[in-house]
Amino acid sequence: MRIVGVLAGCLADLALGDPQRGHPVAGFGHTVAQLERLTYRDSRLAGALQVSLALGTVGVLGTAAQRSVARSPLWSIAATAAATWMALGGTSLARTGRQMAQLLDRDDVEGARQRLPSLCGRDPDRLDRAGLIRAALESVAENTSDAQVAPLLWASVGGVPAVLVYRAVNTLDAMIGHRSPRYLRFGWAAARLDDLANYAPARVTAALAVLCAPLVGGSPSAAVRAWHRDATRHPSPNAGVVEAAFAGALGVRLGGPTHYHHELQIRPTLGDGRQPGAGDLRRAVVLSRLVQLAAALSVAAATHTLGTGKSG
């Protein structure tokens, strides 16, 4: 019954997108921000305490919810679907990516700068049109794993508590996991836990991007080449894998100077194609959606194969 709930949650994301009001993830973020007022110290231990309290609470609530509906197949499906839907962000990601492409097609750089924070934490005021395109494309690639493939995998493996804890880990990393002066130590535990939680999903995402590359006019061999040649030079063990695979699949070149509000990072070059344009950003959105669909189908196929094997 779990896989039925996971697929139902995926369909809900495709049809509805994120809730416009009262999103549980926003409520979790607000609660964590309030908790930080009490737990913050410039130390790894304090950050680990913050993470433990937040994830422990989510895990207990998720386990209780799953157990409360365990005897009812329909309610169990509904609970898994709701949790999966809350954790997914594919439709919102695609919508924002397309909006960025439309703005940049019109050379509305200021409008694109205002929209970019919906995708990532880079400093939009430091970016020109080309920089905005690259930032948006890299964010679409990375979030294909974080907001689409990873929730599907974690929901399939562990049901309600696993997917809710995963979403909480990812939210904590976004809030405190970056290397700003305030969070360099306090956010260490959140960042490392997010790296661990996304290790397998990032590589599944890259593999699916390779398989789906021809559907967006790309090359599987170029995607594999960029992945294996360039990914390890990226500062993130997971983002580099996905971004490199997308760069190769789309035939574009990513990486370079990356401006955040707290620092400038010089990222390695990913891929060896042309500088991406707004049309490539649109192709990245299509590739992202195809990868989510392929992930859902792969999860369903794997579950069916395992179930058939056990029956045999």
mmCIF file of C-alpha atoms in Angstrom:
data_model
loop_
_atom_site.group_PDB
_atom_site.id
_atom_site.type_symbol
_atom_site.label_atom_id
_atom_site.label_comp_id
_atom_site.label_asym_id
_atom_site.label_seq_id
_atom_site.Cartn_x
_atom_site.Cartn_y
_atom_site.Cartn_z
ATOM 1 C CA MET A 1 0.000 0.000 0.000
ATOM 2 C CA ARG A 2 2.915 2.364 0.620
ATOM 3 C CA ILE A 3 3.868 2.708 -3.045
ATOM 4 C CA VAL A 4 0.262 3.549 -3.936
ATOM 5 C CA GLY A 5 0.416 6.399 -1.434
ATOM 6 C CA VAL A 6 3.761 7.581 -2.790
ATOM 7 C CA LEU A 7 2.441 7.674 -6.354
ATOM 8 C CA ALA A 8 -0.736 9.422 -5.197
ATOM 9 C CA GLY A 9 1.402 12.067 -3.490
ATOM 10 C CA CYS A 10 3.414 12.496 -6.693
ATOM 11 C CA LEU A 11 0.204 12.991 -8.692
ATOM 12 C CA ALA A 12 -1.004 15.531 -6.126
ATOM 13 C CA ASP A 13 2.207 17.511 -6.597
ATOM 14 C CA LEU A 14 1.817 17.395 -10.371
ATOM 15 C CA ALA A 15 -1.808 18.521 -10.191
ATOM 16 C CA LEU A 16 -1.760 20.963 -7.272
ATOM 17 C CA GLY A 17 1.787 22.070 -6.532
ATOM 18 C CA ASP A 18 2.632 23.291 -3.046
ATOM 19 C CA PRO A 19 -0.147 24.517 -0.734
ATOM 20 C CA GLN A 20 -0.355 28.297 -1.108
ATOM 21 C CA ARG A 21 -1.198 28.849 2.551
ATOM 22 C CA GLY A 22 -0.451 26.997 5.733
ATOM 23 C CA HIS A 23 2.311 24.808 4.271
ATOM 24 C CA PRO A 24 3.579 22.509 7.063
ATOM 25 C CA VAL A 25 7.171 23.073 5.925
ATOM 26 C CA ALA A 26 6.761 26.809 6.495
ATOM 27 C CA GLY A 27 5.348 26.066 9.943
ATOM 28 C CA PHE A 28 8.312 23.807 10.694
ATOM 29 C CA GLY A 29 10.718 26.517 9.584
ATOM 30 C CA HIS A 30 9.041 29.089 11.826
ATOM 31 C CA THR A 31 9.232 26.716 14.796
ATOM 32 C CA VAL A 32 12.906 25.983 14.159
ATOM 33 C CA ALA A 33 13.656 29.710 13.938
ATOM 34 C CA GLN A 34 12.019 30.228 17.320
ATOM 35 C CA LEU A 35 13.919 27.279 18.799
ATOM 36 C CA GLU A 36 17.174 28.759 17.519
ATOM 37 C CA ARG A 37 16.704 31.729 19.829
ATOM 38 C CA LEU A 38 17.154 29.330 22.741
ATOM 39 C CA THR A 39 19.716 26.889 21.353
ATOM 40 C CA TYR A 40 22.060 29.096 19.330
ATOM 41 C CA ARG A 41 25.700 29.053 20.343
ATOM 42 C CA ASP A 42 28.684 29.372 18.050
ATOM 43 C CA SER A 43 29.498 25.673 18.359
ATOM 44 C CA ARG A 44 28.872 22.362 16.621
ATOM 45 C CA LEU A 45 27.411 20.871 19.790
ATOM 46 C CA ALA A 46 24.691 23.513 19.986
ATOM 47 C CA GLY A 47 23.862 22.975 16.309
ATOM 48 C CA ALA A 48 23.661 19.216 16.851
ATOM 49 C CA LEU A 49 21.251 19.817 19.735
ATOM 50 C CA GLN A 50 19.071 21.998 17.495
ATOM 51 C CA VAL A 51 19.004 19.322 14.804
ATOM 52 C CA SER A 52 18.311 16.518 17.287
ATOM 53 C CA LEU A 53 15.371 18.321 18.872
ATOM 54 C CA ALA A 54 13.824 19.266 15.535
ATOM 55 C CA LEU A 55 14.259 15.918 13.821
ATOM 56 C CA GLY A 56 13.340 13.937 16.920
ATOM 57 C CA THR A 57 10.029 15.756 17.158
ATOM 58 C CA VAL A 58 9.241 15.261 13.474
ATOM 59 C CA GLY A 59 10.215 11.593 13.650
ATOM 60 C CA VAL A 60 7.988 10.920 16.668
ATOM 61 C CA LEU A 61 5.017 12.685 15.083
ATOM 62 C CA GLY A 62 5.517 10.896 11.759
ATOM 63 C CA THR A 63 5.809 7.486 13.418
ATOM 64 C CA ALA A 64 2.698 8.126 15.486
ATOM 65 C CA ALA A 65 0.767 9.156 12.380
ATOM 66 C CA GLN A 66 1.833 6.039 10.478
ATOM 67 C CA ARG A 67 0.956 3.727 13.348
ATOM 68 C CA SER A 68 -2.443 5.333 13.872
ATOM 69 C CA VAL A 69 -3.542 4.425 10.341
ATOM 70 C CA ALA A 70 -1.657 1.150 9.969
ATOM 71 C CA ARG A 71 -4.789 -1.021 10.259
ATOM 72 C CA SER A 72 -6.661 0.831 7.533
ATOM 73 C CA PRO A 73 -5.235 0.448 4.005
ATOM 74 C CA LEU A 74 -7.119 3.488 2.710
ATOM 75 C CA TRP A 75 -6.057 5.754 5.568
ATOM 76 C CA SER A 76 -2.489 4.432 5.285
ATOM 77 C CA ILE A 77 -2.445 5.335 1.590
ATOM 78 C CA ALA A 78 -3.887 8.768 2.362
ATOM 79 C CA ALA A 79 -1.294 9.468 5.069
ATOM 80 C CA THR A 80 1.608 8.438 2.829
ATOM 81 C CA ALA A 81 0.191 10.483 -0.057
ATOM 82 C CA ALA A 82 -0.203 13.579 2.123
ATOM 83 C CA ALA A 83 3.319 13.288 3.546
ATOM 84 C CA THR A 84 4.827 12.729 0.086
ATOM 85 C CA TRP A 85 2.908 15.668 -1.352
ATOM 86 C CA MET A 86 4.124 17.943 1.453
ATOM 87 C CA ALA A 87 7.742 16.893 0.860
ATOM 88 C CA LEU A 88 7.711 17.257 -2.927
ATOM 89 C CA GLY A 89 8.293 20.564 -4.668
ATOM 90 C CA GLY A 90 8.533 19.641 -8.330
ATOM 91 C CA THR A 91 5.629 21.677 -9.653
ATOM 92 C CA SER A 92 6.662 24.820 -7.800
ATOM 93 C CA LEU A 93 10.246 24.344 -8.991
ATOM 94 C CA ALA A 94 9.140 23.999 -12.620
ATOM 95 C CA ARG A 95 6.814 26.999 -12.367
ATOM 96 C CA THR A 96 9.551 29.220 -10.956
ATOM 97 C CA GLY A 97 12.074 28.017 -13.530
ATOM 98 C CA ARG A 98 9.694 28.821 -16.384
ATOM 99 C CA GLN A 99 8.927 32.240 -14.905
ATOM 100 C CA MET A 100 12.644 33.001 -14.717
ATOM 101 C CA ALA A 101 13.068 31.981 -18.363
ATOM 102 C CA GLN A 102 10.162 34.217 -19.435
ATOM 103 C CA LEU A 103 11.547 37.209 -17.567
ATOM 104 C CA LEU A 104 15.015 36.726 -19.017
ATOM 105 C CA ASP A 105 13.618 36.269 -22.524
ATOM 106 C CA ARG A 106 12.215 39.789 -22.141
ATOM 107 C CA ASP A 107 15.538 41.009 -20.705
ATOM 108 C CA ASP A 108 13.687 41.854 -17.485
ATOM 109 C CA VAL A 109 16.793 41.455 -15.346
ATOM 110 C CA GLU A 110 15.305 43.278 -12.368
ATOM 111 C CA GLY A 111 12.217 41.062 -12.401
ATOM 112 C CA ALA A 112 14.418 37.966 -12.586
ATOM 113 C CA ARG A 113 16.495 39.231 -9.665
ATOM 114 C CA GLN A 114 13.341 39.567 -7.577
ATOM 115 C CA ARG A 115 12.252 36.031 -8.507
ATOM 116 C CA LEU A 116 15.607 34.278 -7.960
ATOM 117 C CA PRO A 117 15.335 34.005 -4.127
ATOM 118 C CA SER A 118 12.432 31.581 -4.689
ATOM 119 C CA LEU A 119 14.997 29.202 -6.189
ATOM 120 C CA CYS A 120 18.222 29.694 -4.248
ATOM 121 C CA GLY A 121 20.127 31.755 -1.708
ATOM 122 C CA ARG A 122 22.466 33.575 -4.095
ATOM 123 C CA ASP A 123 22.815 37.343 -4.109
ATOM 124 C CA PRO A 124 20.731 38.437 -7.131
ATOM 125 C CA ASP A 125 22.004 42.018 -7.060
ATOM 126 C CA ARG A 126 25.464 40.771 -8.080
ATOM 127 C CA LEU A 127 24.184 38.858 -11.125
ATOM 128 C CA ASP A 128 23.711 39.979 -14.715
ATOM 129 C CA ARG A 129 21.449 38.195 -17.210
ATOM 130 C CA ALA A 130 23.934 35.386 -17.866
ATOM 131 C CA GLY A 131 24.565 34.937 -14.141
ATOM 132 C CA LEU A 132 20.847 34.760 -13.416
ATOM 133 C CA ILE A 133 20.349 32.089 -16.078
ATOM 134 C CA ARG A 134 23.195 30.001 -14.702
ATOM 135 C CA ALA A 135 22.021 30.379 -11.098
ATOM 136 C CA ALA A 136 18.479 29.359 -12.017
ATOM 137 C CA LEU A 137 19.605 26.387 -14.110
ATOM 138 C CA GLU A 138 21.971 25.099 -11.429
ATOM 139 C CA SER A 139 19.212 25.458 -8.817
ATOM 140 C CA VAL A 140 16.717 23.577 -10.993
ATOM 141 C CA ALA A 141 19.261 20.770 -11.376
ATOM 142 C CA GLU A 142 20.122 20.542 -7.670
ATOM 143 C CA ASN A 143 16.505 20.735 -6.562
ATOM 144 C CA THR A 144 15.518 17.994 -8.972
ATOM 145 C CA SER A 145 17.277 15.733 -6.495
ATOM 146 C CA ASP A 146 16.406 17.543 -3.252
ATOM 147 C CA ALA A 147 12.755 18.374 -3.964
ATOM 148 C CA GLN A 148 11.718 15.595 -6.323
ATOM 149 C CA VAL A 149 13.735 12.391 -6.418
ATOM 150 C CA ALA A 150 14.853 12.266 -2.775
ATOM 151 C CA PRO A 151 11.327 12.611 -1.276
ATOM 152 C CA LEU A 152 10.055 9.830 -3.551
ATOM 153 C CA LEU A 153 12.883 7.514 -2.535
ATOM 154 C CA TRP A 154 12.622 8.220 1.186
ATOM 155 C CA ALA A 155 8.828 7.853 1.163
ATOM 156 C CA SER A 156 9.169 4.521 -0.649
ATOM 157 C CA VAL A 157 11.788 3.223 1.768
ATOM 158 C CA GLY A 158 10.361 4.405 5.088
ATOM 159 C CA GLY A 159 6.885 5.811 4.585
ATOM 160 C CA VAL A 160 5.535 8.802 6.492
ATOM 161 C CA PRO A 161 8.251 9.249 9.158
ATOM 162 C CA ALA A 162 11.128 8.834 6.696
ATOM 163 C CA VAL A 163 9.869 11.363 4.152
ATOM 164 C CA LEU A 164 8.927 13.905 6.825
ATOM 165 C CA VAL A 165 12.320 13.598 8.523
ATOM 166 C CA TYR A 166 14.025 13.936 5.146
ATOM 167 C CA ARG A 167 12.092 17.125 4.401
ATOM 168 C CA ALA A 168 12.994 18.444 7.836
ATOM 169 C CA VAL A 169 16.692 17.689 7.235
ATOM 170 C CA ASN A 170 16.595 19.507 3.902
ATOM 171 C CA THR A 171 14.824 22.502 5.442
ATOM 172 C CA LEU A 172 17.330 22.705 8.288
ATOM 173 C CA ASP A 173 20.189 22.650 5.787
ATOM 174 C CA ALA A 174 18.591 25.512 3.843
ATOM 175 C CA MET A 175 18.134 27.523 7.035
ATOM 176 C CA ILE A 176 21.398 26.953 8.896
ATOM 177 C CA GLY A 177 23.587 24.672 6.759
ATOM 178 C CA HIS A 178 25.324 27.354 4.701
ATOM 179 C CA ARG A 179 28.843 28.532 5.441
ATOM 180 C CA SER A 180 28.040 32.034 6.677
ATOM 181 C CA PRO A 181 29.952 33.363 9.714
ATOM 182 C CA ARG A 182 26.922 32.765 11.970
ATOM 183 C CA TYR A 183 26.317 29.174 10.866
ATOM 184 C CA LEU A 184 29.806 27.887 10.070
ATOM 185 C CA ARG A 185 29.837 25.834 13.297
ATOM 186 C CA PHE A 186 26.188 25.888 14.376
ATOM 187 C CA GLY A 187 25.006 24.597 10.981
ATOM 188 C CA TRP A 188 27.665 21.902 10.607
ATOM 189 C CA ALA A 189 25.450 19.011 11.767
ATOM 190 C CA ALA A 190 22.556 20.066 9.531
ATOM 191 C CA ALA A 191 24.814 20.350 6.478
ATOM 192 C CA ARG A 192 26.521 16.993 7.023
ATOM 193 C CA LEU A 193 23.223 15.213 7.665
ATOM 194 C CA ASP A 194 21.790 16.685 4.473
ATOM 195 C CA ASP A 195 24.840 15.445 2.558
ATOM 196 C CA LEU A 196 24.214 11.947 3.917
ATOM 197 C CA ALA A 197 20.456 11.985 3.251
ATOM 198 C CA ASN A 198 20.955 13.111 -0.358
ATOM 199 C CA TYR A 199 23.952 10.949 -1.272
ATOM 200 C CA ALA A 200 22.019 8.131 -2.964
ATOM 201 C CA PRO A 201 19.192 10.330 -4.358
ATOM 202 C CA ALA A 202 21.700 12.639 -6.080
ATOM 203 C CA ARG A 203 23.265 9.733 -7.932
ATOM 204 C CA VAL A 204 19.893 8.276 -8.872
ATOM 205 C CA THR A 205 18.945 11.720 -10.191
ATOM 206 C CA ALA A 206 22.129 11.944 -12.264
ATOM 207 C CA ALA A 207 21.555 8.465 -13.699
ATOM 208 C CA LEU A 208 17.981 9.360 -14.661
ATOM 209 C CA ALA A 209 19.184 12.634 -16.233
ATOM 210 C CA VAL A 210 21.530 10.552 -18.390
ATOM 211 C CA LEU A 211 18.659 8.307 -19.499
ATOM 212 C CA CYS A 212 16.295 11.224 -20.177
ATOM 213 C CA ALA A 213 18.853 13.404 -21.996
ATOM 214 C CA PRO A 214 17.725 12.435 -25.526
ATOM 215 C CA LEU A 215 14.181 13.610 -24.723
ATOM 216 C CA VAL A 216 15.460 17.202 -24.442
ATOM 217 C CA GLY A 217 17.810 16.965 -27.413
ATOM 218 C CA GLY A 218 20.789 16.081 -25.241
ATOM 219 C CA SER A 219 23.507 13.460 -25.173
ATOM 220 C CA PRO A 220 23.658 10.633 -22.606
ATOM 221 C CA SER A 221 27.374 10.132 -23.259
ATOM 222 C CA ALA A 222 28.088 13.838 -22.661
ATOM 223 C CA ALA A 223 26.087 13.670 -19.419
ATOM 224 C CA VAL A 224 28.071 10.655 -18.206
ATOM 225 C CA ARG A 225 31.369 12.269 -19.216
ATOM 226 C CA ALA A 226 30.636 15.535 -17.378
ATOM 227 C CA TRP A 227 29.378 13.660 -14.316
ATOM 228 C CA HIS A 228 32.464 11.494 -13.930
ATOM 229 C CA ARG A 229 34.977 14.155 -14.944
ATOM 230 C CA ASP A 230 33.679 17.249 -13.157
ATOM 231 C CA ALA A 231 31.447 16.323 -10.217
ATOM 232 C CA THR A 232 34.186 15.587 -7.689
ATOM 233 C CA ARG A 233 35.666 19.083 -8.097
ATOM 234 C CA HIS A 234 32.460 20.697 -6.816
ATOM 235 C CA PRO A 235 32.436 21.667 -3.096
ATOM 236 C CA SER A 236 29.191 19.737 -2.544
ATOM 237 C CA PRO A 237 29.379 15.920 -2.767
ATOM 238 C CA ASN A 238 25.830 15.825 -4.135
ATOM 239 C CA ALA A 239 25.059 19.080 -5.958
ATOM 240 C CA GLY A 240 28.118 18.622 -8.156
ATOM 241 C CA VAL A 241 26.913 15.202 -9.305
ATOM 242 C CA VAL A 242 23.503 16.464 -10.411
ATOM 243 C CA GLU A 243 24.672 19.788 -11.864
ATOM 244 C CA ALA A 244 27.424 18.111 -13.867
ATOM 245 C CA ALA A 245 25.010 15.514 -15.269
ATOM 246 C CA PHE A 246 22.531 18.254 -16.245
ATOM 247 C CA ALA A 247 25.302 20.327 -17.836
ATOM 248 C CA GLY A 248 26.413 17.407 -19.976
ATOM 249 C CA ALA A 249 22.846 16.376 -20.824
ATOM 250 C CA LEU A 250 21.955 19.908 -21.952
ATOM 251 C CA GLY A 251 25.257 20.615 -23.698
ATOM 252 C CA VAL A 252 26.000 23.696 -21.584
ATOM 253 C CA ARG A 253 28.745 24.908 -19.268
ATOM 254 C CA LEU A 254 27.954 25.604 -15.602
ATOM 255 C CA GLY A 255 30.078 26.680 -12.630
ATOM 256 C CA GLY A 256 32.304 29.709 -12.134
ATOM 257 C CA PRO A 257 32.055 32.639 -9.679
ATOM 258 C CA THR A 258 29.041 32.120 -7.409
ATOM 259 C CA HIS A 259 27.863 35.028 -5.257
ATOM 260 C CA TYR A 260 26.097 34.399 -1.967
ATOM 261 C CA HIS A 261 25.109 37.080 0.523
ATOM 262 C CA HIS A 262 27.849 35.888 2.892
ATOM 263 C CA GLU A 263 30.661 34.964 0.488
ATOM 264 C CA LEU A 264 31.960 34.577 -3.053
ATOM 265 C CA GLN A 265 32.749 31.018 -4.148
ATOM 266 C CA ILE A 266 34.733 30.157 -7.262
ATOM 267 C CA ARG A 267 33.070 26.992 -8.498
ATOM 268 C CA PRO A 268 34.708 24.570 -10.953
ATOM 269 C CA THR A 269 33.520 24.360 -14.546
ATOM 270 C CA LEU A 270 30.903 21.667 -15.104
ATOM 271 C CA GLY A 271 30.430 20.466 -18.662
ATOM 272 C CA ASP A 272 32.202 21.742 -21.757
ATOM 273 C CA GLY A 273 29.362 23.171 -23.837
ATOM 274 C CA ARG A 274 28.181 26.702 -24.531
ATOM 275 C CA GLN A 275 27.092 29.298 -21.998
ATOM 276 C CA PRO A 276 23.433 28.547 -21.190
ATOM 277 C CA GLY A 277 20.619 30.752 -22.435
ATOM 278 C CA ALA A 278 16.982 31.160 -21.417
ATOM 279 C CA GLY A 279 16.029 28.362 -23.814
ATOM 280 C CA ASP A 280 18.412 26.011 -21.996
ATOM 281 C CA LEU A 281 16.755 26.942 -18.711
ATOM 282 C CA ARG A 282 13.431 25.840 -20.214
ATOM 283 C CA ARG A 283 15.040 22.573 -21.335
ATOM 284 C CA ALA A 284 16.376 22.078 -17.813
ATOM 285 C CA VAL A 285 12.841 22.443 -16.432
ATOM 286 C CA VAL A 286 11.572 19.828 -18.887
ATOM 287 C CA LEU A 287 14.461 17.499 -18.011
ATOM 288 C CA SER A 288 13.708 17.997 -14.317
ATOM 289 C CA ARG A 289 10.063 16.998 -14.804
ATOM 290 C CA LEU A 290 11.044 13.970 -16.864
ATOM 291 C CA VAL A 291 13.462 12.857 -14.139
ATOM 292 C CA GLN A 292 10.720 13.094 -11.489
ATOM 293 C CA LEU A 293 8.397 11.014 -13.658
ATOM 294 C CA ALA A 294 11.152 8.474 -14.311
ATOM 295 C CA ALA A 295 11.875 8.284 -10.577
ATOM 296 C CA ALA A 296 8.219 7.598 -9.788
ATOM 297 C CA LEU A 297 8.014 4.896 -12.452
ATOM 298 C CA SER A 298 11.285 3.353 -11.269
ATOM 299 C CA VAL A 299 10.066 3.222 -7.671
ATOM 300 C CA ALA A 300 6.819 1.568 -8.783
ATOM 301 C CA ALA A 301 8.675 -0.944 -10.965
ATOM 302 C CA ALA A 302 11.176 -1.793 -8.228
ATOM 303 C CA THR A 303 8.399 -2.276 -5.684
ATOM 304 C CA HIS A 304 6.465 -4.523 -8.070
ATOM 305 C CA THR A 305 9.590 -6.591 -8.808
ATOM 306 C CA LEU A 306 10.370 -7.021 -5.115
ATOM 307 C CA GLY A 307 6.774 -7.927 -4.373
ATOM 308 C CA THR A 308 6.718 -10.487 -7.179
ATOM 309 C CA GLY A 309 9.964 -11.960 -5.951
ATOM 310 C CA LYS A 310 8.676 -12.370 -2.419
ATOM 311 C CA SER A 311 5.459 -13.908 -3.698
ATOM 312 C CA GLY A 312 7.486 -16.385 -5.698
#
